[in-house]
Coordinates of N, CA, C and O in Angstrom, one line a residue:
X1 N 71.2 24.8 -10.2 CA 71.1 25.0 -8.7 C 71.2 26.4 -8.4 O 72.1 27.1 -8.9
X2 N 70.2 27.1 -7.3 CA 70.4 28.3 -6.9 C 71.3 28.4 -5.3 O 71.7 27.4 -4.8
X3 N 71.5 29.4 -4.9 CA 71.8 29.8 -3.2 C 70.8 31.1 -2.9 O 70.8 32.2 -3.4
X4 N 70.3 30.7 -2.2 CA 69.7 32.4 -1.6 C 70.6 32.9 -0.3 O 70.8 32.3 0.8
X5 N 71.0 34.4 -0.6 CA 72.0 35.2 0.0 C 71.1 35.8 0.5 O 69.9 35.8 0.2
X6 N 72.0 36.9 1.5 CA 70.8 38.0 1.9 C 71.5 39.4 0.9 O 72.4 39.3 0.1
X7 N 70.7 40.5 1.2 CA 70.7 41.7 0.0 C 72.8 42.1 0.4 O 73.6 42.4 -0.4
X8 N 73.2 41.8 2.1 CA 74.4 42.5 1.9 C 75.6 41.6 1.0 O 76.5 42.0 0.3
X9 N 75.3 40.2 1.2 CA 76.3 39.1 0.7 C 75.7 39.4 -0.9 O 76.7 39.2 -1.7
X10 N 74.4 39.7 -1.8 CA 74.2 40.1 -3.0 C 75.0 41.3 -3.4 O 75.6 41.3 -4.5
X11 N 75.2 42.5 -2.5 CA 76.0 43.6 -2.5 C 77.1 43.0 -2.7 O 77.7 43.1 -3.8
X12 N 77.4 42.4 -1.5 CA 79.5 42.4 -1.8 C 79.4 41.3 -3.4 O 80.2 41.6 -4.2
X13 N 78.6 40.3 -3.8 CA 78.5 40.0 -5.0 C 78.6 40.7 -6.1 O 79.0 40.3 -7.2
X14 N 78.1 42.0 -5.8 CA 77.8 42.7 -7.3 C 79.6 43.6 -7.0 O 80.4 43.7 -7.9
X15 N 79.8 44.1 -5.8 CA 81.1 44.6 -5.7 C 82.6 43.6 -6.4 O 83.5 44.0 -7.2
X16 N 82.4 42.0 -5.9 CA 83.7 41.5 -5.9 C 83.7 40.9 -7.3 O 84.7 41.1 -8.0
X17 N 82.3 40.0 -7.9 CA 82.3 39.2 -8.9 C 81.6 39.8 -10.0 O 81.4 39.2 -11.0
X18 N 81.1 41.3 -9.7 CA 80.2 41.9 -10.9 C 79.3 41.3 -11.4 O 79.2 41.1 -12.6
X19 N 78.2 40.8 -9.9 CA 77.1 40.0 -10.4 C 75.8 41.0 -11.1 O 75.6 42.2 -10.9
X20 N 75.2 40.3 -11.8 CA 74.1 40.7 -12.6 C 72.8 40.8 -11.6 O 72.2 39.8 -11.1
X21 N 72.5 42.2 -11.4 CA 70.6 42.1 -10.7 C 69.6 41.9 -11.5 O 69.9 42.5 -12.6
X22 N 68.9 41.6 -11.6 CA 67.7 40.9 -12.1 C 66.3 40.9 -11.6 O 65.8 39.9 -11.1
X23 N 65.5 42.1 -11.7 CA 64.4 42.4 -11.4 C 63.1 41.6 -12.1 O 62.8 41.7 -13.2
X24 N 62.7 40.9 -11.4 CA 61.5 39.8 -12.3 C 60.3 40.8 -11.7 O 59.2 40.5 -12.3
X25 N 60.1 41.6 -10.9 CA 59.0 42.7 -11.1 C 58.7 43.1 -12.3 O 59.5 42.9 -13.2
X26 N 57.7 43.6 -12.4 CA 56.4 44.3 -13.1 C 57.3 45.7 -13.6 O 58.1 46.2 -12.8
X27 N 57.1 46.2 -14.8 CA 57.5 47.4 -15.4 C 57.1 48.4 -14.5 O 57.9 49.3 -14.3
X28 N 55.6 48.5 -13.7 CA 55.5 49.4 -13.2 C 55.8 49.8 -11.9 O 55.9 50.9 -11.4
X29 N 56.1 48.7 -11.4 CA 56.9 48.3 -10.0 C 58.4 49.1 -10.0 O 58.6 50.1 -9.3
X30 N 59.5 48.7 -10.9 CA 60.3 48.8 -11.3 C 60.9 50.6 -11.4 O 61.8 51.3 -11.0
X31 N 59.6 50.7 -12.1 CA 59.6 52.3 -12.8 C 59.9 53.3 -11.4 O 60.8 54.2 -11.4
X32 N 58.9 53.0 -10.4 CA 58.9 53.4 -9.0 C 60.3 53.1 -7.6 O 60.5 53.9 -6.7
X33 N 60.9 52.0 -7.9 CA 61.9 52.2 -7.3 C 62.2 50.9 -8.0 O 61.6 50.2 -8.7
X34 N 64.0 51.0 -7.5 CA 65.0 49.4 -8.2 C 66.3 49.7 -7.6 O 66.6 50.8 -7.1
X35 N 67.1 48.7 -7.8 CA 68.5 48.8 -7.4 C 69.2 49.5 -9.1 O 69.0 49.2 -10.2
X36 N 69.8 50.4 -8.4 CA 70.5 50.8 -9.3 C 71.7 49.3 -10.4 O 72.3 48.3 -10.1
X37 N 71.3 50.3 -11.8 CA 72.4 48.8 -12.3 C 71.6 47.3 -12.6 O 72.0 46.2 -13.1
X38 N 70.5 47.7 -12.2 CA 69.9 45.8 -12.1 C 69.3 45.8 -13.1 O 68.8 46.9 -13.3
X39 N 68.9 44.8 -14.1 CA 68.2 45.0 -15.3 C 66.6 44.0 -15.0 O 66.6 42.9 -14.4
X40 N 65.5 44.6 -15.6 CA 64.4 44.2 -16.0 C 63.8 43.4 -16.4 O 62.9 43.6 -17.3
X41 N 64.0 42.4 -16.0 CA 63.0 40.8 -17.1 C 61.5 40.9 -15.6 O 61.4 40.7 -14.4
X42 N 60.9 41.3 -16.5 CA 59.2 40.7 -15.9 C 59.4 39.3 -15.7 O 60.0 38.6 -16.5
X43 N 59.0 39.1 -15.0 CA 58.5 37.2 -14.5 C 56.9 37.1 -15.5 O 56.6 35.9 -15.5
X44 N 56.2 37.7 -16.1 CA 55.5 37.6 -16.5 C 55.7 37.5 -17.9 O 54.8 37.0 -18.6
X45 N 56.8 37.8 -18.3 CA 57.4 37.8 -20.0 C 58.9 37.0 -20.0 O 59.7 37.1 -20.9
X46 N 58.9 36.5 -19.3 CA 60.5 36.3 -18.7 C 60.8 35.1 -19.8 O 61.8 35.1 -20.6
X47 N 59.9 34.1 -19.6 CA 60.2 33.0 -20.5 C 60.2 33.3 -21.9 O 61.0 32.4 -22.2
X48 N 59.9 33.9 -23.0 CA 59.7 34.5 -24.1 C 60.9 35.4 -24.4 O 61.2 35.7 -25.6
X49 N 61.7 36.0 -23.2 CA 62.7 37.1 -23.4 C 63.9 35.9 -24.5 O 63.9 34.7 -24.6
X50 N 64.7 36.7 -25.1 CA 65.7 36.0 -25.6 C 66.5 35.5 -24.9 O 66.2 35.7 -23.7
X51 N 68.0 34.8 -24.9 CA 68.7 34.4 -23.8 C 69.7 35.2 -23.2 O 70.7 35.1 -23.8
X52 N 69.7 35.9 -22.3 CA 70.7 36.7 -21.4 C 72.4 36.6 -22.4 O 72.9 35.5 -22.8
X53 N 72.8 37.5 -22.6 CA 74.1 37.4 -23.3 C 75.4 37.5 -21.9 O 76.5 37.2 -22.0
X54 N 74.8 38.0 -20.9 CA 75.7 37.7 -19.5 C 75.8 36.5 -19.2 O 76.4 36.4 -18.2
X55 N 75.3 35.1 -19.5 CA 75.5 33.9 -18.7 C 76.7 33.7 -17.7 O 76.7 33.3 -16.5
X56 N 77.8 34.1 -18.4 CA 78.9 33.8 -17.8 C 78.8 34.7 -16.0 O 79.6 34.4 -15.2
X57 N 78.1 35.3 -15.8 CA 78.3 36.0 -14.9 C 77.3 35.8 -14.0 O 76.2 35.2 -14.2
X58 N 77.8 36.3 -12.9 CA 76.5 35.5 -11.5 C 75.1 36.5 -11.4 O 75.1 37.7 -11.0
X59 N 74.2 35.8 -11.6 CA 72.8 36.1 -11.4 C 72.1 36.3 -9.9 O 71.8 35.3 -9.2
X60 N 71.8 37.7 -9.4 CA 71.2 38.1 -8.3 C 69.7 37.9 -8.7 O 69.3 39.0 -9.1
X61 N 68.9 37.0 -8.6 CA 67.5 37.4 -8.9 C 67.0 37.6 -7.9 O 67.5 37.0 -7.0
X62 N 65.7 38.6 -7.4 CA 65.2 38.9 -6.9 C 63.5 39.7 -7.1 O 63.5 40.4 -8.1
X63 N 62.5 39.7 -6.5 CA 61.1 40.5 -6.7 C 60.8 41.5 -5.5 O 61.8 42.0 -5.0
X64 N 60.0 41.8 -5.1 CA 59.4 42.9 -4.1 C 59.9 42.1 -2.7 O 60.7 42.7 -2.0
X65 N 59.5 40.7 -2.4 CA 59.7 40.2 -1.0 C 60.2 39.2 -0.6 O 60.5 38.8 0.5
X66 N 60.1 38.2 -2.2 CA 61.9 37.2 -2.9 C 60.1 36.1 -3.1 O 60.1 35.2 -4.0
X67 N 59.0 36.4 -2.4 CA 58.1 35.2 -2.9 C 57.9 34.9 -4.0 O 58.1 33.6 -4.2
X68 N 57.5 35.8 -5.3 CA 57.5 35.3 -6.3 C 59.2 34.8 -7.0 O 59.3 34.1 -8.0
X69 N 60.3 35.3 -6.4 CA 61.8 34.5 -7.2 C 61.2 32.9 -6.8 O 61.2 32.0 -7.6
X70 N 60.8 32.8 -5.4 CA 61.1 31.5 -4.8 C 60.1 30.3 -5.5 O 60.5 29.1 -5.6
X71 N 58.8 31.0 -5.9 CA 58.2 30.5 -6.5 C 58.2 30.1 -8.0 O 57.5 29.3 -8.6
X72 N 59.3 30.9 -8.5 CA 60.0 31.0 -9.9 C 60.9 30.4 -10.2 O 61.3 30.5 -11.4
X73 N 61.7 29.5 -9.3 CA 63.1 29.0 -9.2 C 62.9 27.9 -10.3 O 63.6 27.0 -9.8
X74 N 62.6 27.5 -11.1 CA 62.7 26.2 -12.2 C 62.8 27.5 -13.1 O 64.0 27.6 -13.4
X75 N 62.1 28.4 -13.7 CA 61.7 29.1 -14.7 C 63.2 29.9 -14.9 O 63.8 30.1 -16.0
X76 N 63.7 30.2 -13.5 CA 65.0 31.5 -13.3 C 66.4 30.6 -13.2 O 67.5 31.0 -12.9
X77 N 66.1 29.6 -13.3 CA 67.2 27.9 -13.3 C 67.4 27.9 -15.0 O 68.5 28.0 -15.5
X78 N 66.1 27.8 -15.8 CA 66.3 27.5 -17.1 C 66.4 28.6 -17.9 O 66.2 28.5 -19.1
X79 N 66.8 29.8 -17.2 CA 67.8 31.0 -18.0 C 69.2 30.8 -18.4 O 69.7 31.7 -19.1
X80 N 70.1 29.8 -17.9 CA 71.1 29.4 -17.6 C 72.4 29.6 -17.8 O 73.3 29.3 -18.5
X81 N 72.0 30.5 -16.4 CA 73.0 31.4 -16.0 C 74.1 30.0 -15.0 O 73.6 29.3 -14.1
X82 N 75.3 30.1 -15.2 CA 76.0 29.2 -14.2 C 75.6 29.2 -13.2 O 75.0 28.2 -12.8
X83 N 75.9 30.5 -12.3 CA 75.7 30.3 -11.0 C 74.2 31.9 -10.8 O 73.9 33.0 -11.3
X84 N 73.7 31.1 -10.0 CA 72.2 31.6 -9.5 C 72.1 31.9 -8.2 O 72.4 31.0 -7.4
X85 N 71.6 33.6 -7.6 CA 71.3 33.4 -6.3 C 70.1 33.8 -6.5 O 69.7 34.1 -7.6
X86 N 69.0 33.9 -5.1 CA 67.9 34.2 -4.9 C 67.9 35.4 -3.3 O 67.9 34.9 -2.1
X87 N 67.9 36.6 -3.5 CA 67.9 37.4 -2.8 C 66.7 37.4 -1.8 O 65.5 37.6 -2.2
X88 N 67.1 37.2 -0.5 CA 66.3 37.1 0.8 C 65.6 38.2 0.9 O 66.0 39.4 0.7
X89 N 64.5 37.9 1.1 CA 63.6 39.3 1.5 C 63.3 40.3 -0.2 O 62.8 41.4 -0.2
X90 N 63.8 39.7 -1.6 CA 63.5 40.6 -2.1 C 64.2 42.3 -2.0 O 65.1 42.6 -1.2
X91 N 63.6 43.2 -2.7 CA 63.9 45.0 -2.5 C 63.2 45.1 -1.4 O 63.2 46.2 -1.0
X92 N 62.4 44.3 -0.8 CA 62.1 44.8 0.7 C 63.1 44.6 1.7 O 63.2 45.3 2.7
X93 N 63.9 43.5 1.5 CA 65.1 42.9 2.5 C 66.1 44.0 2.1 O 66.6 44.8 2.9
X94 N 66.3 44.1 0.2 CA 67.2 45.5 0.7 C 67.2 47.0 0.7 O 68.1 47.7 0.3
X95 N 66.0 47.3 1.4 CA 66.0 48.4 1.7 C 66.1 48.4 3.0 O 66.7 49.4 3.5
X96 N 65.5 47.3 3.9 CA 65.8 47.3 5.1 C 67.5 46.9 5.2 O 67.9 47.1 6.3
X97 N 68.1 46.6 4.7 CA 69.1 46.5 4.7 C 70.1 48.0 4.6 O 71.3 48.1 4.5
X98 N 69.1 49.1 4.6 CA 70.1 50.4 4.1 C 70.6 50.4 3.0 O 71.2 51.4 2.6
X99 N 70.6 49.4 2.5 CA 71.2 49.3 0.9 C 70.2 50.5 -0.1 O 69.0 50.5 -0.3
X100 N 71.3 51.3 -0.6 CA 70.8 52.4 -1.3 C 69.8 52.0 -2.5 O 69.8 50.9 -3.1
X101 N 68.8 52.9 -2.8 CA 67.8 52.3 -4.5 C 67.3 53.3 -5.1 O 67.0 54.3 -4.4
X102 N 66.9 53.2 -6.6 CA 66.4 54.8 -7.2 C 65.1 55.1 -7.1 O 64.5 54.1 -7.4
X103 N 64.2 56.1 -6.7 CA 63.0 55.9 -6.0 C 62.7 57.2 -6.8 O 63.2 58.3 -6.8
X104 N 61.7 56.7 -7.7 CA 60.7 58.3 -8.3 C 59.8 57.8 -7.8 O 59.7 56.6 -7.5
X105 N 58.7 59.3 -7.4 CA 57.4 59.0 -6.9 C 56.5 59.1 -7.8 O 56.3 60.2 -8.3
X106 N 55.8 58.0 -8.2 CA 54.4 58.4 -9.3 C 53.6 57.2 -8.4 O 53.8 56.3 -7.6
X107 N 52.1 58.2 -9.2 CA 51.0 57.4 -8.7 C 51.1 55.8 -8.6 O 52.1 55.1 -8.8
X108 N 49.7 55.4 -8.1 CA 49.5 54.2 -8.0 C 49.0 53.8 -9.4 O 48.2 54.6 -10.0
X109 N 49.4 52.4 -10.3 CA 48.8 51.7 -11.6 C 47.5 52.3 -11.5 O 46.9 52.6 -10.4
X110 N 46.9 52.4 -12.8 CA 45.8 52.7 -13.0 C 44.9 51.7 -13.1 O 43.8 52.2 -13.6
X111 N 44.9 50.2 -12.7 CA 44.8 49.5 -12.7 C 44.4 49.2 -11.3 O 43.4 48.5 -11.0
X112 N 45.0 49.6 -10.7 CA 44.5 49.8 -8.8 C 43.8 50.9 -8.6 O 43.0 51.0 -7.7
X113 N 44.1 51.8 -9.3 CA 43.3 53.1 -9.0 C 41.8 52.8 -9.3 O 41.0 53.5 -8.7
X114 N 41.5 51.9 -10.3 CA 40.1 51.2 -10.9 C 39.9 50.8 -9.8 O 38.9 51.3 -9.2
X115 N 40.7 49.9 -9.2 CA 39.8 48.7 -8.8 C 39.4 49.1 -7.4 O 38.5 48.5 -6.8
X116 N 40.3 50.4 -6.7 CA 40.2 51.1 -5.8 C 38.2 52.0 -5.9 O 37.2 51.9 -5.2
X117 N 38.6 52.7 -7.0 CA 37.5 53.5 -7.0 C 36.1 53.0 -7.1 O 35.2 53.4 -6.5
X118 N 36.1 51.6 -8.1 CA 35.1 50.7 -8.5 C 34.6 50.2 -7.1 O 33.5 50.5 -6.6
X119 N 35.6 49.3 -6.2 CA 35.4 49.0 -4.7 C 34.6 50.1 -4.0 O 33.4 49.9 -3.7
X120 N 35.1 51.2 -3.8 CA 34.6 52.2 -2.9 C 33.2 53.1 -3.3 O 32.6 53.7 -2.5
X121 N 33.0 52.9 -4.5 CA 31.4 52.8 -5.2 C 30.3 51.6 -5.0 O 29.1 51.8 -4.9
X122 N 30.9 50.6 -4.8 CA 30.1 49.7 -4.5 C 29.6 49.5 -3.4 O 28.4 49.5 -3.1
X123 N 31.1 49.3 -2.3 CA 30.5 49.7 -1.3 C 29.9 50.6 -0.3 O 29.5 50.2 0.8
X124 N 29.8 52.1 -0.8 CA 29.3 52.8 -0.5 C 27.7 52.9 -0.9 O 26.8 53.5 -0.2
X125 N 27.6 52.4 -1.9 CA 26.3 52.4 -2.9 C 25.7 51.2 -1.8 O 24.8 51.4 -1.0
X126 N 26.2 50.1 -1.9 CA 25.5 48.8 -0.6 C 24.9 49.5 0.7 O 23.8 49.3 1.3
X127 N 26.2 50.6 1.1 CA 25.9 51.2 2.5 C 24.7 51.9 2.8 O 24.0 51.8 3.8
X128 N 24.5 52.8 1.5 CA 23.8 54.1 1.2 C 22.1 53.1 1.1 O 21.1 53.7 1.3
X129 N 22.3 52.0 0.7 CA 20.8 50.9 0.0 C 20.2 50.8 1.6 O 19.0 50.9 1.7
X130 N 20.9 50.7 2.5 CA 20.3 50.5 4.1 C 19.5 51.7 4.4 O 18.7 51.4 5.4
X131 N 19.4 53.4 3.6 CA 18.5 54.2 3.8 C 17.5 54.4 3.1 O 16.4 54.8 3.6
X132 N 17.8 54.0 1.6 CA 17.3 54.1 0.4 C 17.4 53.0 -0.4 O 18.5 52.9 -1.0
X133 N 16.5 51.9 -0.7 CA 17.0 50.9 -2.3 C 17.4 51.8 -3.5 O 18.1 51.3 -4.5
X134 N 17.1 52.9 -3.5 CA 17.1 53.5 -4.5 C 18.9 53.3 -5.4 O 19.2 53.0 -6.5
X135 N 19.7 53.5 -4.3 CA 21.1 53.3 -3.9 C 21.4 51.6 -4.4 O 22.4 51.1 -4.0
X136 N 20.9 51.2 -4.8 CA 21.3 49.9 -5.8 C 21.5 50.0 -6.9 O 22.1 49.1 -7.5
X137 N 20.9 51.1 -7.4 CA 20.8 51.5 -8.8 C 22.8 51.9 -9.3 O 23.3 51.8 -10.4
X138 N 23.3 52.3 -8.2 CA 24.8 52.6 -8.5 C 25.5 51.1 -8.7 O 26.3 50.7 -9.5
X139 N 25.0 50.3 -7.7 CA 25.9 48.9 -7.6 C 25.7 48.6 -8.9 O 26.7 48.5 -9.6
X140 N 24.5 48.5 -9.2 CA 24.3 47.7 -10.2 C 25.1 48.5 -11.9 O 25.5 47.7 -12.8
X141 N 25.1 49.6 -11.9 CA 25.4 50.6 -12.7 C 27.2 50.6 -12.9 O 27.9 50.9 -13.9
X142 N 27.6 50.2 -11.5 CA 29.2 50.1 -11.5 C 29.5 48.6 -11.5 O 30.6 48.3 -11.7
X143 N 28.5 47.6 -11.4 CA 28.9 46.5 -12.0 C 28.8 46.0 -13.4 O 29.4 45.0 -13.8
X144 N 28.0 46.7 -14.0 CA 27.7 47.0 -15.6 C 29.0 47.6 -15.8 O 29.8 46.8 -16.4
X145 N 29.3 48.4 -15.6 CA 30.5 49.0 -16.1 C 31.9 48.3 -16.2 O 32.5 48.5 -17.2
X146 N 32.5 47.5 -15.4 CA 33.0 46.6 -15.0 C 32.9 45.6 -16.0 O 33.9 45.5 -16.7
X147 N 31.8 44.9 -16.2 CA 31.6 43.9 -17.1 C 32.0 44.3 -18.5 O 32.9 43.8 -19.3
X148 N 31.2 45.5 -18.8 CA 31.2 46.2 -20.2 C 32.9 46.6 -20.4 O 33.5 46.6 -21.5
X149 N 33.3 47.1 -19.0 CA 35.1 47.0 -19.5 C 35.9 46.0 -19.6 O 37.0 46.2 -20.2
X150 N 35.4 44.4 -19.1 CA 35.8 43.3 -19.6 C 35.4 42.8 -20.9 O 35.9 41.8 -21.5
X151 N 34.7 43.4 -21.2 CA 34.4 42.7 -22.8 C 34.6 43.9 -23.5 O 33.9 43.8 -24.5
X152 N 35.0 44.9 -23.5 CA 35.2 45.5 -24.5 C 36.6 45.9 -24.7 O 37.0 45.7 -25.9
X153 N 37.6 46.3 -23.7 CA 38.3 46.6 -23.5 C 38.3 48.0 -23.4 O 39.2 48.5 -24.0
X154 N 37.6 48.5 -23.0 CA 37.7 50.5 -23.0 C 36.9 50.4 -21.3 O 35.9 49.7 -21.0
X155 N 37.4 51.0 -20.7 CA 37.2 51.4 -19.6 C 36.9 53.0 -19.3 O 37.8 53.8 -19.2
X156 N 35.9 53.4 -19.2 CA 35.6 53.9 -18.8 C 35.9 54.9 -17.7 O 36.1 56.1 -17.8
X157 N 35.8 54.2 -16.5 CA 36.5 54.5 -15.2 C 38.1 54.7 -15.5 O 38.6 55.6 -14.8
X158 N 38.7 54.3 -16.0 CA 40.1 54.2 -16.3 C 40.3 55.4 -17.0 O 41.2 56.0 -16.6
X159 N 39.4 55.9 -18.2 CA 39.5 57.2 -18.9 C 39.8 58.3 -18.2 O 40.9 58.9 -18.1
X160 N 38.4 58.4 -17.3 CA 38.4 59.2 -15.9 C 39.3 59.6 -15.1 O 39.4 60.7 -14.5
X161 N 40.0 58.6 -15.1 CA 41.1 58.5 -13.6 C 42.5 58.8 -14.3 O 43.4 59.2 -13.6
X162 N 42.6 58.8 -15.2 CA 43.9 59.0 -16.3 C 43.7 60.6 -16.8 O 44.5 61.1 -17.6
X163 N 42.6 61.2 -16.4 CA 42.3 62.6 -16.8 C 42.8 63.6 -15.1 O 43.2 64.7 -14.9
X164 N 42.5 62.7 -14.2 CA 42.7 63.2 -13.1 C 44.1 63.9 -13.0 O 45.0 63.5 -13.8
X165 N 44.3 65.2 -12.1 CA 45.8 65.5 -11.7 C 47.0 64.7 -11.6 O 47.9 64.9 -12.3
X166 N 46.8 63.5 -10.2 CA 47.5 63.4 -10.2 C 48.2 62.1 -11.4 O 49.4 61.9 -11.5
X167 N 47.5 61.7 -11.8 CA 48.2 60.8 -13.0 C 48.2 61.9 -14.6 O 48.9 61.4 -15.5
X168 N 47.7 63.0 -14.9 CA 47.9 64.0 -16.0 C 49.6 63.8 -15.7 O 50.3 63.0 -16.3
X169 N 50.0 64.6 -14.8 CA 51.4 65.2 -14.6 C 52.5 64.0 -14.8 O 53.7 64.1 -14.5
X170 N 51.7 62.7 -15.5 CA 52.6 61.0 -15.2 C 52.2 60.6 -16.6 O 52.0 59.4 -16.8
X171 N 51.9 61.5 -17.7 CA 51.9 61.5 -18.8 C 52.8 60.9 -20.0 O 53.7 61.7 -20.1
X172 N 53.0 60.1 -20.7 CA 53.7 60.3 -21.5 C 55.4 59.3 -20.6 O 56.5 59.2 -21.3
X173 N 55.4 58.9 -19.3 CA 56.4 58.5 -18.9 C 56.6 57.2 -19.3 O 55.6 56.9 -20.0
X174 N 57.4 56.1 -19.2 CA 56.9 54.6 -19.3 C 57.2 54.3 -17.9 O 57.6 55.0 -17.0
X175 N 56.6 52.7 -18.1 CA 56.4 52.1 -16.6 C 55.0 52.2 -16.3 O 54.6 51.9 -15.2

């Protein structure tokens, strides 16, 4: 069985009973901001992790806006930890809560930065076909590309964008 608290009743939790935080975000999520002290299980590898050596102790889980904990609640039940909460609102609830968190600034995944740059190629290339057909030749050219990085696994666009400034200087970090 879980309880969902809000981020300040998770605070006085981690103050009174030395509850455990529990980030089921994404590594690269994580890397960018978190509650100090809270440990790391991806929701995406989470089932696979070995079993928590804290059981005895109360489990704060929470994600970016608590949607994906809420949607998780059988998977974050059969970690089995005694007692389970589910943090309201997610690190969005506590940040609006003034509740302090560690925040480095790095780019956006390179992974959005694709899907960002790929989008704004296309549709500009669509835009540009309203003066010129000639301007299809990019759609078509950035949707080859696309495909060719699903089946091969090397991305191209991704090369590019990982040579850029501001991800050079985010080199070598993890997350």
């Amino acid at each position: 069985m879980h309880s969902t608290i809000t981020p300040q009743q998770a605070k006085a939790l981690l103050e009174t009973q030395n509850a455990l935080f529990v980030d089921i975000r994404e590594p690269d999520e994580y890397a960018r901001e978190h509650i100090a002290g809270s440990r790391l299980a991806p929701l995406s590898v989470l089932s696979s992790l070995p079993e928590d050596p804290d059981q005895d102790r109360p489990a704060v889980f929470f994600c970016h806006s608590g949607r994906r904990t809420q949607n998780s609640v059988a998977l974050l039940e059969a970690r089995g930890f005694k007692e389970i909460y589910l943090m309201e609102g997610g690190l969005s609830g506590w940040k609006a809560a003034g509740l302090p968190l560690v925040s480095v600034k790095r780019p956006l995944p390179i992974n959005r930065q694709i899907q960002m740059a790929a989008g704004t190629i296309i549709l500009l290339s669509l835009l540009l076909s309203l003066v010129s057909p000639v301007f299809l030749w990019i759609t078509a050219f950035a949707g080859a590309g696309l495909f060719l990085a699903g089946l091969t696994g090397v991305c191209l666009m991704g090369q590019l964008l990982m040579r850029m400034p501001w991800n050079a200087k985010d080199k070598g970090k993890a997350g």
